[in-house]
């Protein structure tokens, strides 16, 4: 989720002005609100497909949000795809240890095989933080198919 708003601050500094933040935690959202970089903050579950209207987002950016517990059958990813406009992107930083041996790679591959999205970029593995040597991550970016209906669920 939006957490304390650190990613929203980065997006704002990069020139993004229509940033929506979502988090389950009201205390986190209160902290995020102090950053002044969000057009709107919602308290909600990122797996709740009714949280946002279909086709209402250009991008979903998540840093440290996707873990093996969030994606078992791909339903959460389908929900995010529903929220995206055709051609929109999902950009996610995912810890290597969460990716490997989890349902995430298979769920992502299924979405590609179904023609719902395409992996457009995957970074090299890098240290998660400068102070932690044994945890690494990659950033993966997928683009929703342009000819994909807003509701990509099966």
PDB file of N, CA and C in Angstrom, residues 10-65:
ATOM      1  N   UNK A  10       8.482  10.363  -4.196  1.00  0.00           N
ATOM      2  CA  UNK A  10       9.362  10.185  -5.366  1.00  0.00           C
ATOM      3  C   UNK A  10       8.610  10.483  -6.654  1.00  0.00           C
ATOM      4  N   UNK A  11       7.403   9.939  -6.769  1.00  0.00           N
ATOM      5  CA  UNK A  11       6.619  10.161  -7.983  1.00  0.00           C
ATOM      6  C   UNK A  11       6.325  11.649  -8.165  1.00  0.00           C
ATOM      7  N   UNK A  12       6.025  12.328  -7.081  1.00  0.00           N
ATOM      8  CA  UNK A  12       5.758  13.765  -7.143  1.00  0.00           C
ATOM      9  C   UNK A  12       6.992  14.528  -7.616  1.00  0.00           C
ATOM     10  N   UNK A  13       8.164  14.170  -7.091  1.00  0.00           N
ATOM     11  CA  UNK A  13       9.406  14.835  -7.513  1.00  0.00           C
ATOM     12  C   UNK A  13       9.702  14.585  -8.984  1.00  0.00           C
ATOM     13  N   UNK A  14       9.221  13.459  -9.507  1.00  0.00           N
ATOM     14  CA  UNK A  14       9.432  13.145 -10.924  1.00  0.00           C
ATOM     15  C   UNK A  14       8.398  13.820 -11.824  1.00  0.00           C
ATOM     16  N   UNK A  15       7.459  14.550 -11.225  1.00  0.00           N
ATOM     17  CA  UNK A  15       6.490  15.304 -12.012  1.00  0.00           C
ATOM     18  C   UNK A  15       5.105  14.702 -12.087  1.00  0.00           C
ATOM     19  N   UNK A  16       4.869  13.580 -11.448  1.00  0.00           N
ATOM     20  CA  UNK A  16       3.532  12.985 -11.466  1.00  0.00           C
ATOM     21  C   UNK A  16       2.641  13.748 -10.491  1.00  0.00           C
ATOM     22  N   UNK A  17       1.493  14.202 -10.962  1.00  0.00           N
ATOM     23  CA  UNK A  17       0.644  15.056 -10.134  1.00  0.00           C
ATOM     24  C   UNK A  17      -0.711  14.444  -9.803  1.00  0.00           C
ATOM     25  N   UNK A  18      -1.054  13.336 -10.391  1.00  0.00           N
ATOM     26  CA  UNK A  18      -2.335  12.681 -10.126  1.00  0.00           C
ATOM     27  C   UNK A  18      -2.082  11.346  -9.432  1.00  0.00           C
ATOM     28  N   UNK A  19      -1.492  11.394  -8.243  1.00  0.00           N
ATOM     29  CA  UNK A  19      -1.101  10.182  -7.537  1.00  0.00           C
ATOM     30  C   UNK A  19      -2.184   9.814  -6.528  1.00  0.00           C
ATOM     31  N   UNK A  20      -2.627   8.579  -6.613  1.00  0.00           N
ATOM     32  CA  UNK A  20      -3.611   8.007  -5.700  1.00  0.00           C
ATOM     33  C   UNK A  20      -2.881   7.028  -4.800  1.00  0.00           C
ATOM     34  N   UNK A  21      -3.088   7.115  -3.503  1.00  0.00           N
ATOM     35  CA  UNK A  21      -2.480   6.177  -2.571  1.00  0.00           C
ATOM     36  C   UNK A  21      -3.558   5.342  -1.906  1.00  0.00           C
ATOM     37  N   UNK A  22      -3.276   4.054  -1.743  1.00  0.00           N
ATOM     38  CA  UNK A  22      -4.204   3.134  -1.082  1.00  0.00           C
ATOM     39  C   UNK A  22      -3.440   2.362  -0.025  1.00  0.00           C
ATOM     40  N   UNK A  23      -4.025   2.233   1.148  1.00  0.00           N
ATOM     41  CA  UNK A  23      -3.424   1.427   2.203  1.00  0.00           C
ATOM     42  C   UNK A  23      -4.529   0.947   3.131  1.00  0.00           C
ATOM     43  N   UNK A  24      -4.303  -0.196   3.768  1.00  0.00           N
ATOM     44  CA  UNK A  24      -5.249  -0.716   4.758  1.00  0.00           C
ATOM     45  C   UNK A  24      -5.152   0.037   6.080  1.00  0.00           C
ATOM     46  N   UNK A  25      -3.995   0.616   6.348  1.00  0.00           N
ATOM     47  CA  UNK A  25      -3.715   1.210   7.646  1.00  0.00           C
ATOM     48  C   UNK A  25      -4.050   2.699   7.686  1.00  0.00           C
ATOM     49  N   UNK A  26      -5.016   3.066   8.512  1.00  0.00           N
ATOM     50  CA  UNK A  26      -5.348   4.482   8.677  1.00  0.00           C
ATOM     51  C   UNK A  26      -4.172   5.283   9.243  1.00  0.00           C
ATOM     52  N   UNK A  27      -3.422   4.756  10.227  1.00  0.00           N
ATOM     53  CA  UNK A  27      -2.265   5.517  10.705  1.00  0.00           C
ATOM     54  C   UNK A  27      -1.219   5.776   9.609  1.00  0.00           C
ATOM     55  N   UNK A  28      -0.978   4.798   8.741  1.00  0.00           N
ATOM     56  CA  UNK A  28      -0.040   5.001   7.631  1.00  0.00           C
ATOM     57  C   UNK A  28      -0.563   6.076   6.682  1.00  0.00           C
ATOM     58  N   UNK A  29      -1.850   6.037   6.385  1.00  0.00           N
ATOM     59  CA  UNK A  29      -2.434   7.033   5.480  1.00  0.00           C
ATOM     60  C   UNK A  29      -2.353   8.440   6.070  1.00  0.00           C
ATOM     61  N   UNK A  30      -2.483   8.561   7.388  1.00  0.00           N
ATOM     62  CA  UNK A  30      -2.344   9.881   8.016  1.00  0.00           C
ATOM     63  C   UNK A  30      -0.929  10.421   7.816  1.00  0.00           C
ATOM     64  N   UNK A  31       0.069   9.549   7.930  1.00  0.00           N
ATOM     65  CA  UNK A  31       1.453   9.975   7.687  1.00  0.00           C
ATOM     66  C   UNK A  31       1.637  10.346   6.217  1.00  0.00           C
ATOM     67  N   UNK A  32       1.106   9.503   5.324  1.00  0.00           N
ATOM     68  CA  UNK A  32       1.224   9.778   3.888  1.00  0.00           C
ATOM     69  C   UNK A  32       0.577  11.119   3.528  1.00  0.00           C
ATOM     70  N   UNK A  33      -0.519  11.447   4.183  1.00  0.00           N
ATOM     71  CA  UNK A  33      -1.229  12.700   3.891  1.00  0.00           C
ATOM     72  C   UNK A  33      -0.369  13.917   4.196  1.00  0.00           C
ATOM     73  N   UNK A  34       0.533  13.802   5.154  1.00  0.00           N
ATOM     74  CA  UNK A  34       1.388  14.941   5.508  1.00  0.00           C
ATOM     75  C   UNK A  34       2.407  15.254   4.416  1.00  0.00           C
ATOM     76  N   UNK A  35       2.623  14.333   3.476  1.00  0.00           N
ATOM     77  CA  UNK A  35       3.612  14.529   2.415  1.00  0.00           C
ATOM     78  C   UNK A  35       3.117  15.496   1.343  1.00  0.00           C
ATOM     79  N   UNK A  36       1.794  15.663   1.241  1.00  0.00           N
ATOM     80  CA  UNK A  36       1.239  16.611   0.285  1.00  0.00           C
ATOM     81  C   UNK A  36       1.420  16.236  -1.174  1.00  0.00           C
ATOM     82  N   UNK A  37       1.631  14.979  -1.462  1.00  0.00           N
ATOM     83  CA  UNK A  37       1.905  14.571  -2.841  1.00  0.00           C
ATOM     84  C   UNK A  37       0.779  13.737  -3.456  1.00  0.00           C
ATOM     85  N   UNK A  38      -0.253  13.461  -2.689  1.00  0.00           N
ATOM     86  CA  UNK A  38      -1.336  12.614  -3.185  1.00  0.00           C
ATOM     87  C   UNK A  38      -2.550  13.452  -3.546  1.00  0.00           C
ATOM     88  N   UNK A  39      -3.124  13.157  -4.682  1.00  0.00           N
ATOM     89  CA  UNK A  39      -4.391  13.787  -5.048  1.00  0.00           C
ATOM     90  C   UNK A  39      -5.503  13.200  -4.194  1.00  0.00           C
ATOM     91  N   UNK A  40      -5.367  11.892  -3.886  1.00  0.00           N
ATOM     92  CA  UNK A  40      -6.381  11.215  -3.070  1.00  0.00           C
ATOM     93  C   UNK A  40      -5.723  10.062  -2.331  1.00  0.00           C
ATOM     94  N   UNK A  41      -6.193   9.828  -1.111  1.00  0.00           N
ATOM     95  CA  UNK A  41      -5.760   8.671  -0.328  1.00  0.00           C
ATOM     96  C   UNK A  41      -6.998   7.884   0.069  1.00  0.00           C
ATOM     97  N   UNK A  42      -6.943   6.580  -0.168  1.00  0.00           N
ATOM     98  CA  UNK A  42      -8.063   5.709   0.157  1.00  0.00           C
ATOM     99  C   UNK A  42      -7.631   4.636   1.141  1.00  0.00           C
ATOM    100  N   UNK A  43      -8.482   4.368   2.110  1.00  0.00           N
ATOM    101  CA  UNK A  43      -8.240   3.232   2.987  1.00  0.00           C
ATOM    102  C   UNK A  43      -8.945   2.041   2.354  1.00  0.00           C
ATOM    103  N   UNK A  44      -8.164   1.028   1.999  1.00  0.00           N
ATOM    104  CA  UNK A  44      -8.765  -0.120   1.354  1.00  0.00           C
ATOM    105  C   UNK A  44      -7.762  -1.220   1.106  1.00  0.00           C
ATOM    106  N   UNK A  45      -8.296  -2.323   0.631  1.00  0.00           N
ATOM    107  CA  UNK A  45      -7.527  -3.531   0.341  1.00  0.00           C
ATOM    108  C   UNK A  45      -7.206  -3.552  -1.146  1.00  0.00           C
ATOM    109  N   UNK A  46      -5.933  -3.669  -1.472  1.00  0.00           N
ATOM    110  CA  UNK A  46      -5.511  -3.692  -2.874  1.00  0.00           C
ATOM    111  C   UNK A  46      -5.966  -4.943  -3.621  1.00  0.00           C
ATOM    112  N   UNK A  47      -6.575  -5.873  -2.927  1.00  0.00           N
ATOM    113  CA  UNK A  47      -7.128  -7.056  -3.579  1.00  0.00           C
ATOM    114  C   UNK A  47      -8.638  -6.924  -3.796  1.00  0.00           C
ATOM    115  N   UNK A  48      -9.228  -5.837  -3.340  1.00  0.00           N
ATOM    116  CA  UNK A  48     -10.677  -5.616  -3.458  1.00  0.00           C
ATOM    117  C   UNK A  48     -10.992  -5.010  -4.817  1.00  0.00           C
ATOM    118  N   UNK A  49     -11.524  -5.800  -5.705  1.00  0.00           N
ATOM    119  CA  UNK A  49     -11.752  -5.336  -7.077  1.00  0.00           C
ATOM    120  C   UNK A  49     -12.767  -4.212  -7.157  1.00  0.00           C
ATOM    121  N   UNK A  50     -13.580  -4.007  -6.117  1.00  0.00           N
ATOM    122  CA  UNK A  50     -14.580  -2.933  -6.138  1.00  0.00           C
ATOM    123  C   UNK A  50     -14.019  -1.608  -5.615  1.00  0.00           C
ATOM    124  N   UNK A  51     -12.771  -1.593  -5.188  1.00  0.00           N
ATOM    125  CA  UNK A  51     -12.172  -0.386  -4.615  1.00  0.00           C
ATOM    126  C   UNK A  51     -12.089   0.761  -5.620  1.00  0.00           C
ATOM    127  N   UNK A  52     -11.771   0.436  -6.874  1.00  0.00           N
ATOM    128  CA  UNK A  52     -11.612   1.445  -7.926  1.00  0.00           C
ATOM    129  C   UNK A  52     -12.395   1.030  -9.165  1.00  0.00           C
ATOM    130  N   UNK A  53     -12.830   1.998  -9.942  1.00  0.00           N
ATOM    131  CA  UNK A  53     -13.547   1.653 -11.174  1.00  0.00           C
ATOM    132  C   UNK A  53     -12.616   1.033 -12.214  1.00  0.00           C
ATOM    133  N   UNK A  54     -13.131   0.143 -13.025  1.00  0.00           N
ATOM    134  CA  UNK A  54     -12.320  -0.433 -14.100  1.00  0.00           C
ATOM    135  C   UNK A  54     -11.803   0.667 -15.036  1.00  0.00           C
ATOM    136  N   UNK A  55     -10.554   0.507 -15.480  1.00  0.00           N
ATOM    137  CA  UNK A  55      -9.969   1.428 -16.440  1.00  0.00           C
ATOM    138  C   UNK A  55      -9.697   2.820 -15.896  1.00  0.00           C
ATOM    139  N   UNK A  56      -9.578   2.965 -14.590  1.00  0.00           N
ATOM    140  CA  UNK A  56      -9.433   4.298 -13.999  1.00  0.00           C
ATOM    141  C   UNK A  56      -7.987   4.722 -13.743  1.00  0.00           C
ATOM    142  N   UNK A  57      -7.017   3.837 -13.930  1.00  0.00           N
ATOM    143  CA  UNK A  57      -5.625   4.160 -13.639  1.00  0.00           C
ATOM    144  C   UNK A  57      -4.742   4.030 -14.874  1.00  0.00           C
ATOM    145  N   UNK A  58      -3.733   4.873 -14.940  1.00  0.00           N
ATOM    146  CA  UNK A  58      -2.708   4.755 -15.983  1.00  0.00           C
ATOM    147  C   UNK A  58      -1.597   3.809 -15.557  1.00  0.00           C
ATOM    148  N   UNK A  59      -1.370   3.718 -14.242  1.00  0.00           N
ATOM    149  CA  UNK A  59      -0.272   2.893 -13.744  1.00  0.00           C
ATOM    150  C   UNK A  59      -0.546   2.458 -12.316  1.00  0.00           C
ATOM    151  N   UNK A  60       0.030   1.325 -11.974  1.00  0.00           N
ATOM    152  CA  UNK A  60       0.077   0.847 -10.592  1.00  0.00           C
ATOM    153  C   UNK A  60       1.555   0.703 -10.266  1.00  0.00           C
ATOM    154  N   UNK A  61       1.992   1.390  -9.225  1.00  0.00           N
ATOM    155  CA  UNK A  61       3.384   1.331  -8.792  1.00  0.00           C
ATOM    156  C   UNK A  61       3.398   0.757  -7.385  1.00  0.00           C
ATOM    157  N   UNK A  62       4.156  -0.302  -7.197  1.00  0.00           N
ATOM    158  CA  UNK A  62       4.222  -0.879  -5.855  1.00  0.00           C
ATOM    159  C   UNK A  62       5.659  -1.250  -5.517  1.00  0.00           C
ATOM    160  N   UNK A  63       6.051  -0.833  -4.337  1.00  0.00           N
ATOM    161  CA  UNK A  63       7.397  -1.090  -3.843  1.00  0.00           C
ATOM    162  C   UNK A  63       7.253  -1.862  -2.538  1.00  0.00           C
ATOM    163  N   UNK A  64       7.668  -3.118  -2.563  1.00  0.00           N
ATOM    164  CA  UNK A  64       7.579  -3.930  -1.369  1.00  0.00           C
ATOM    165  C   UNK A  64       6.167  -4.345  -1.014  1.00  0.00           C
ATOM    166  N   UNK A  65       5.240  -4.222  -1.953  1.00  0.00           N
ATOM    167  CA  UNK A  65       3.847  -4.560  -1.687  1.00  0.00           C
ATOM    168  C   UNK A  65       3.538  -6.011  -2.021  1.00  0.00           C
TER     169      UNK A  65
END
